[in-house]
PDB file of C-alpha atoms in Angstrom:
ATOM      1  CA  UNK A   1      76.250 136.030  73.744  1.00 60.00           C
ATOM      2  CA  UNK A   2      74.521 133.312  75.233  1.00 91.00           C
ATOM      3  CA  UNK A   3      76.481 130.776  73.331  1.00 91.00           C
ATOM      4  CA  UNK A   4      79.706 132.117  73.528  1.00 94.00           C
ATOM      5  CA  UNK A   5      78.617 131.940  77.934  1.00 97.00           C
ATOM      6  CA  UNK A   6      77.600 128.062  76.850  1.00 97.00           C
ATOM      7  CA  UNK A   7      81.279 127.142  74.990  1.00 97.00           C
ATOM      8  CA  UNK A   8      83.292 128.663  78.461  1.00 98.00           C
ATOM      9  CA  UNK A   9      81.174 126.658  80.587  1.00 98.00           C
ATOM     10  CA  UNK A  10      81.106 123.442  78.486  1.00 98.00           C
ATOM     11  CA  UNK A  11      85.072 124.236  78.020  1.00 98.00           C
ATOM     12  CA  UNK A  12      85.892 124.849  81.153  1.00 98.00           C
ATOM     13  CA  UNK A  13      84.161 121.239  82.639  1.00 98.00           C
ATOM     14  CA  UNK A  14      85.828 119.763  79.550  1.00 96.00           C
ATOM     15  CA  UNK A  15      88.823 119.843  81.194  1.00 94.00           C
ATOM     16  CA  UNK A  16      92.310 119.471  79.323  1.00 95.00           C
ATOM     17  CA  UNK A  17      91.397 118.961  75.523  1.00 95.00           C
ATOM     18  CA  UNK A  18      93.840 116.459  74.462  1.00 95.00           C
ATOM     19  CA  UNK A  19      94.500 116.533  71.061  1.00 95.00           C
ATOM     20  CA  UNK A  20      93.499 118.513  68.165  1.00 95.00           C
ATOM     21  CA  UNK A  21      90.576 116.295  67.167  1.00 96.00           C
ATOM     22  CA  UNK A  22      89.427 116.519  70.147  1.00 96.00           C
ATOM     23  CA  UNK A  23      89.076 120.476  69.657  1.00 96.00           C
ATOM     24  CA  UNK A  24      87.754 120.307  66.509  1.00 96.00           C
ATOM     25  CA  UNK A  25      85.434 117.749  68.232  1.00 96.00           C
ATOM     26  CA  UNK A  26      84.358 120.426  70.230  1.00 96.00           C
ATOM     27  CA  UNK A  27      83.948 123.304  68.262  1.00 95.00           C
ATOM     28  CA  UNK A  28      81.738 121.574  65.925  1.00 94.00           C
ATOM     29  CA  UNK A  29      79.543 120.583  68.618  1.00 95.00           C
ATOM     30  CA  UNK A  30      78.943 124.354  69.578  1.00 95.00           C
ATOM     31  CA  UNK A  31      78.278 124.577  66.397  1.00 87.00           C
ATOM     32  CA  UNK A  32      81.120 126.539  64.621  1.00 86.00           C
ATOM     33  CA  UNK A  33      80.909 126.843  60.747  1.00 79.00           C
ATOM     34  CA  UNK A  34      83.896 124.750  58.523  1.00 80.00           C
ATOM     35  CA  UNK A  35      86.240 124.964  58.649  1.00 82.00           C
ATOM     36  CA  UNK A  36      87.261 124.158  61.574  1.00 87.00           C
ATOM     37  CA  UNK A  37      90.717 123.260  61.337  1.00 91.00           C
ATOM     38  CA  UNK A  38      92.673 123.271  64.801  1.00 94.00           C
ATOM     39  CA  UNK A  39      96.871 123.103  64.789  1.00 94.00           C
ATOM     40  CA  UNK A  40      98.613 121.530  67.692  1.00 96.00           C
ATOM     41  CA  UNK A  41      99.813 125.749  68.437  1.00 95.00           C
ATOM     42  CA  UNK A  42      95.967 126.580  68.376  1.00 95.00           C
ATOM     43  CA  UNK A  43      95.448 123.387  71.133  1.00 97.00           C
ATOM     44  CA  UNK A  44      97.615 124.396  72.990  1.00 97.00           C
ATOM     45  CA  UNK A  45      96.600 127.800  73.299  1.00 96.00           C
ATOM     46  CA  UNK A  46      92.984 126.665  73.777  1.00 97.00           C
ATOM     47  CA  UNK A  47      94.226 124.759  76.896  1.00 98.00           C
ATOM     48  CA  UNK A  48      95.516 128.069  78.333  1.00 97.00           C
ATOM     49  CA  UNK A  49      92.502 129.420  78.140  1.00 97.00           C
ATOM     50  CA  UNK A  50      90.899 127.282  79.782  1.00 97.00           C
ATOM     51  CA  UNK A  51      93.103 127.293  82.794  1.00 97.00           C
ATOM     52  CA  UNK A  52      92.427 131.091  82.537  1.00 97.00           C
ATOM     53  CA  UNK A  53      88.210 130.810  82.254  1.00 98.00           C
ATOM     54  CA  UNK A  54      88.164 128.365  85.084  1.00 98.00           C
ATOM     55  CA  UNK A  55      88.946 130.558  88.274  1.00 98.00           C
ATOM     56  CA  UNK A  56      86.672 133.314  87.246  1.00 98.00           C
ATOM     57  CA  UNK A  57      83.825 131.047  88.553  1.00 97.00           C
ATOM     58  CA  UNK A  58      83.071 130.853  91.711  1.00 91.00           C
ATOM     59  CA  UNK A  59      85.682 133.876  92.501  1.00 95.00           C
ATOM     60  CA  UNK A  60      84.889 137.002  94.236  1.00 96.00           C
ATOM     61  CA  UNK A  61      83.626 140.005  92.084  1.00 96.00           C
ATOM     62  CA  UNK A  62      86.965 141.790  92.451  1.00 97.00           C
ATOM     63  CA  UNK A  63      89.029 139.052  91.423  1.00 98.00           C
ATOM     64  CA  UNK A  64      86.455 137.788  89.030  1.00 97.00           C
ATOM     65  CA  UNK A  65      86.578 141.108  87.255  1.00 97.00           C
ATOM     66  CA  UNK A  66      90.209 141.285  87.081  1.00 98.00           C
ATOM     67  CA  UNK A  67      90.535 137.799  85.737  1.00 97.00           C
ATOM     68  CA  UNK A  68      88.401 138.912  82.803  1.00 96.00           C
ATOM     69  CA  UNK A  69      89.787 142.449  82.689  1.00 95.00           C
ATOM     70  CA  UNK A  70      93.046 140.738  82.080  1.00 95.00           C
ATOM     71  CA  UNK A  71      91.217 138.491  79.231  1.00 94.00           C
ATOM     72  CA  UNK A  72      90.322 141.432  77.530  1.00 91.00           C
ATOM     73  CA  UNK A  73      93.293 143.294  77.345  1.00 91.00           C
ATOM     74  CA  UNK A  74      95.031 140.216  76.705  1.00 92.00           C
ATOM     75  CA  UNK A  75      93.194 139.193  73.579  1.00 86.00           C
ATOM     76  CA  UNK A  76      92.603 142.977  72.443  1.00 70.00           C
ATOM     77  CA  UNK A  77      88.847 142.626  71.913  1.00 72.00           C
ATOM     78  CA  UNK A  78      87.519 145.364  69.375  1.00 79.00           C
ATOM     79  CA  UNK A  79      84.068 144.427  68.744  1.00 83.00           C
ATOM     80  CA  UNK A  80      83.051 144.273  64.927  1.00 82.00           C
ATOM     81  CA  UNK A  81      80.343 143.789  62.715  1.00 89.00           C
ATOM     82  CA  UNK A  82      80.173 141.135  60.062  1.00 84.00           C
ATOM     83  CA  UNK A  83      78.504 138.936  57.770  1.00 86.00           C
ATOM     84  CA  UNK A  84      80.338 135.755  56.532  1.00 79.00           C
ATOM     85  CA  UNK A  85      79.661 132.258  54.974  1.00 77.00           C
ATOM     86  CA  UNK A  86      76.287 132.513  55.105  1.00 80.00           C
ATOM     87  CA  UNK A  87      75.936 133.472  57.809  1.00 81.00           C
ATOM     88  CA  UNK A  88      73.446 136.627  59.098  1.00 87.00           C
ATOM     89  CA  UNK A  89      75.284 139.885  60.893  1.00 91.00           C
ATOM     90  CA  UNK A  90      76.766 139.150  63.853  1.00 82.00           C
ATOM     91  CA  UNK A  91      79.536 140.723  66.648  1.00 79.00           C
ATOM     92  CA  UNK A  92      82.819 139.596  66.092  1.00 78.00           C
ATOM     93  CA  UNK A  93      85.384 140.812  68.924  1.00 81.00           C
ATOM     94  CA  UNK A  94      88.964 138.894  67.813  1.00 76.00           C
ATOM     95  CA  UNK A  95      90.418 140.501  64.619  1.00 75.00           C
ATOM     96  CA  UNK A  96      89.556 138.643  61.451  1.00 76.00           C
ATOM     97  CA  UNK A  97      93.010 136.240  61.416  1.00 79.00           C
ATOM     98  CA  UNK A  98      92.871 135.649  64.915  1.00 82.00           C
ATOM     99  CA  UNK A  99      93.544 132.107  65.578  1.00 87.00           C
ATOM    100  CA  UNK A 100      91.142 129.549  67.704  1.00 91.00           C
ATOM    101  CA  UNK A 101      92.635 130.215  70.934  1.00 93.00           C
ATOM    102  CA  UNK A 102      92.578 134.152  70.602  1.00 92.00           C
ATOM    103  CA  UNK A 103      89.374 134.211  69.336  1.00 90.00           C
ATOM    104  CA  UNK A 104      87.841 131.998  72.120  1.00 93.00           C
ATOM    105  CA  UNK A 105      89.697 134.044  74.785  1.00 94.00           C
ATOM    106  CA  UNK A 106      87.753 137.467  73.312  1.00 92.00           C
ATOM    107  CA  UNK A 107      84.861 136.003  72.449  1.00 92.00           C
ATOM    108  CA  UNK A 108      84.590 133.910  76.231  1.00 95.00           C
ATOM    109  CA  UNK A 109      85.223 136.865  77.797  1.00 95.00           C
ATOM    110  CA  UNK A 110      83.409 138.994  76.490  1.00 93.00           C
ATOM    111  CA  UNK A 111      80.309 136.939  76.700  1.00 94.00           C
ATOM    112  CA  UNK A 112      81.018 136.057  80.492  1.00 97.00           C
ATOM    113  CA  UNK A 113      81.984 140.277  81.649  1.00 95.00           C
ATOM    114  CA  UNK A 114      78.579 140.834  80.030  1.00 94.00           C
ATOM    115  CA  UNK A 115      77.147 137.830  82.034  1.00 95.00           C
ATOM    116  CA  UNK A 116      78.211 138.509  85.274  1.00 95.00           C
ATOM    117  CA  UNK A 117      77.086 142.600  84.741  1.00 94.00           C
ATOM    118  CA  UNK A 118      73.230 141.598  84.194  1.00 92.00           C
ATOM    119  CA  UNK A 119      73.316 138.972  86.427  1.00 92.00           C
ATOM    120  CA  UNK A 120      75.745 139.436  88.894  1.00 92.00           C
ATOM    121  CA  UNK A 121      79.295 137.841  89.588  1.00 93.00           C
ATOM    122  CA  UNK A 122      77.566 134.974  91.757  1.00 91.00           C
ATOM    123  CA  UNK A 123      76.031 133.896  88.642  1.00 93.00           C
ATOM    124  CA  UNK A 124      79.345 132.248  87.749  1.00 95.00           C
ATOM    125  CA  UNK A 125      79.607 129.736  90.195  1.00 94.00           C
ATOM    126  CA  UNK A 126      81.570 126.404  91.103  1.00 95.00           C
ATOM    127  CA  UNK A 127      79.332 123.420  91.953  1.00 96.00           C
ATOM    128  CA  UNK A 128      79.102 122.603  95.526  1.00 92.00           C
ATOM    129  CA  UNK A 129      79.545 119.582  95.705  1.00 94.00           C
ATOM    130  CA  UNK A 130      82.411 118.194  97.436  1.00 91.00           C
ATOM    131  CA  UNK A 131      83.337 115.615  94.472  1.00 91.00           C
ATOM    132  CA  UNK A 132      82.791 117.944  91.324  1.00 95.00           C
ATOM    133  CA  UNK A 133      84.955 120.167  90.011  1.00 94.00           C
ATOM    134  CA  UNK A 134      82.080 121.294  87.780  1.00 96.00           C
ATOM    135  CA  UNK A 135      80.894 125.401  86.649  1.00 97.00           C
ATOM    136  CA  UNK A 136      77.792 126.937  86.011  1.00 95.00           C
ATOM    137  CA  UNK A 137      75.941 129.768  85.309  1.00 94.00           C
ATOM    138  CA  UNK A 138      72.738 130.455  87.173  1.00 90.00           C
ATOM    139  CA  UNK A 139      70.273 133.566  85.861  1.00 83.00           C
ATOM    140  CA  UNK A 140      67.886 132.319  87.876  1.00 80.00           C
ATOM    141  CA  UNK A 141      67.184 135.666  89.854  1.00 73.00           C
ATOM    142  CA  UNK A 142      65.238 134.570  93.254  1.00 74.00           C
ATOM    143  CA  UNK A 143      66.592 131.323  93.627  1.00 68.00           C
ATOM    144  CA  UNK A 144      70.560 130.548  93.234  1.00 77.00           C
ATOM    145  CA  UNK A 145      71.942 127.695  92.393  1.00 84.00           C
ATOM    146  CA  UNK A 146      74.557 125.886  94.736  1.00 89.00           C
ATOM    147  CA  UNK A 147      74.629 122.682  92.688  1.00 92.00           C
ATOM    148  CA  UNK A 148      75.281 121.928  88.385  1.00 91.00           C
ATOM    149  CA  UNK A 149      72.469 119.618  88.550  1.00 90.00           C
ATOM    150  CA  UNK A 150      70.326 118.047  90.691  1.00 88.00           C
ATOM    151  CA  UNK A 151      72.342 114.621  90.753  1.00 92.00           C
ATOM    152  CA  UNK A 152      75.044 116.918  92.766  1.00 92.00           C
ATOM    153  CA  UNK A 153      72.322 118.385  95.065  1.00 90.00           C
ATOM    154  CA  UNK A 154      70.606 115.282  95.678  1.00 90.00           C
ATOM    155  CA  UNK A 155      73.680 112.943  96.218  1.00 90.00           C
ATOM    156  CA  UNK A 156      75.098 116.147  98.740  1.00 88.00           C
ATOM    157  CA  UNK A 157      71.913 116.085 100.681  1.00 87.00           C
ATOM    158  CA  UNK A 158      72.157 111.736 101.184  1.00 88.00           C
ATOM    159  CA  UNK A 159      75.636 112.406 102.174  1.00 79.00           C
ATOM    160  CA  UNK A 160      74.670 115.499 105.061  1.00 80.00           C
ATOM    161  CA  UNK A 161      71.837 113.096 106.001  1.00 79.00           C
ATOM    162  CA  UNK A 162      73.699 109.973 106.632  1.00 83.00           C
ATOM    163  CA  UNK A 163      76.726 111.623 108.175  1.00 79.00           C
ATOM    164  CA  UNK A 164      74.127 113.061 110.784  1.00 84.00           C
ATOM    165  CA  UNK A 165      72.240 109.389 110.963  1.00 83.00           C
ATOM    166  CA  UNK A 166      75.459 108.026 111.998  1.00 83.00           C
ATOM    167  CA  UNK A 167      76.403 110.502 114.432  1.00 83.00           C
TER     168      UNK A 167
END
């Protein structure tokens, strides 16, 4: 689950994928098994779904949930078991000849509902920075997390401190 949260992050700051080797591209960097074989149909769907990820974070629980709700019915998920190319059991939600974008609309989903229920919608957040268009996810408990990384936080704090130098 905690990968599948990774790829919607990572995809969603990825921004528009722009061709299909540059989905493949992806995929194999979160570490998807060959083949991975993307058509310009799957791309395109991929892109859709990542316009759909993208306002779930940093939106209110009630909208949040019915962003995802909508996911879910969308890309009827019906969690499976399975074992395939090597590889040990594991959940499967999108049926077996899904294609890439249907499977990584269930799978996204599913991974962020189940996110945002143990740790809260807030956990799903934009950064706060006024230049980045960045998302997280924070499951740090006591302390959350305004900022992606600490370059955002830090270069937000010079900002605050100069504008109130020069004031």
């Amino acid at each position: 689950m905690e990968r599948m949260v990774r790829i919607a992050v990572d995809l969603v700051n990825a921004g528009e994928l722009p061709a299909v080797e540059s989905a493949e591209a992806f995929l194999r960097a979160h570490e998807e098994p060959e083949p991975v074989e993307i058509t310009r149909h799957d791309l395109a769907g991929i892109n859709a779904v990542r316009e759909r990820l993208r306002p779930v974070f940093g939106a209110e629980p009630a909208e949040a949930a019915r962003l995802l709700n909508g996911l879910l019915r969308d890309y009827a998920v019906r969690p499976y078991l399975t074992e395939h190319d090597g590889t040990p059991w594991h959940l499967h939600v999108a049926e077996p000849d899904a294609g890439w974008a249907e499977w990584l609309a269930a799978q996204t989903a599913l991974a962020l509902a189940g996110f945002a229920a143990s740790h809260g919608f807030g956990a799903l957040a934009e950064c706060a920075a006024a230049d980045c268009r960045q998302v997280f996810v924070n499951s740090t408990p006591k302390r959350p997390k305004r900022f992606c990384t600490p370059t955002c936080a830090g270069r937000t704090r010079v900002a605050a401190y100069r504008a109130r130098r020069a004031q």
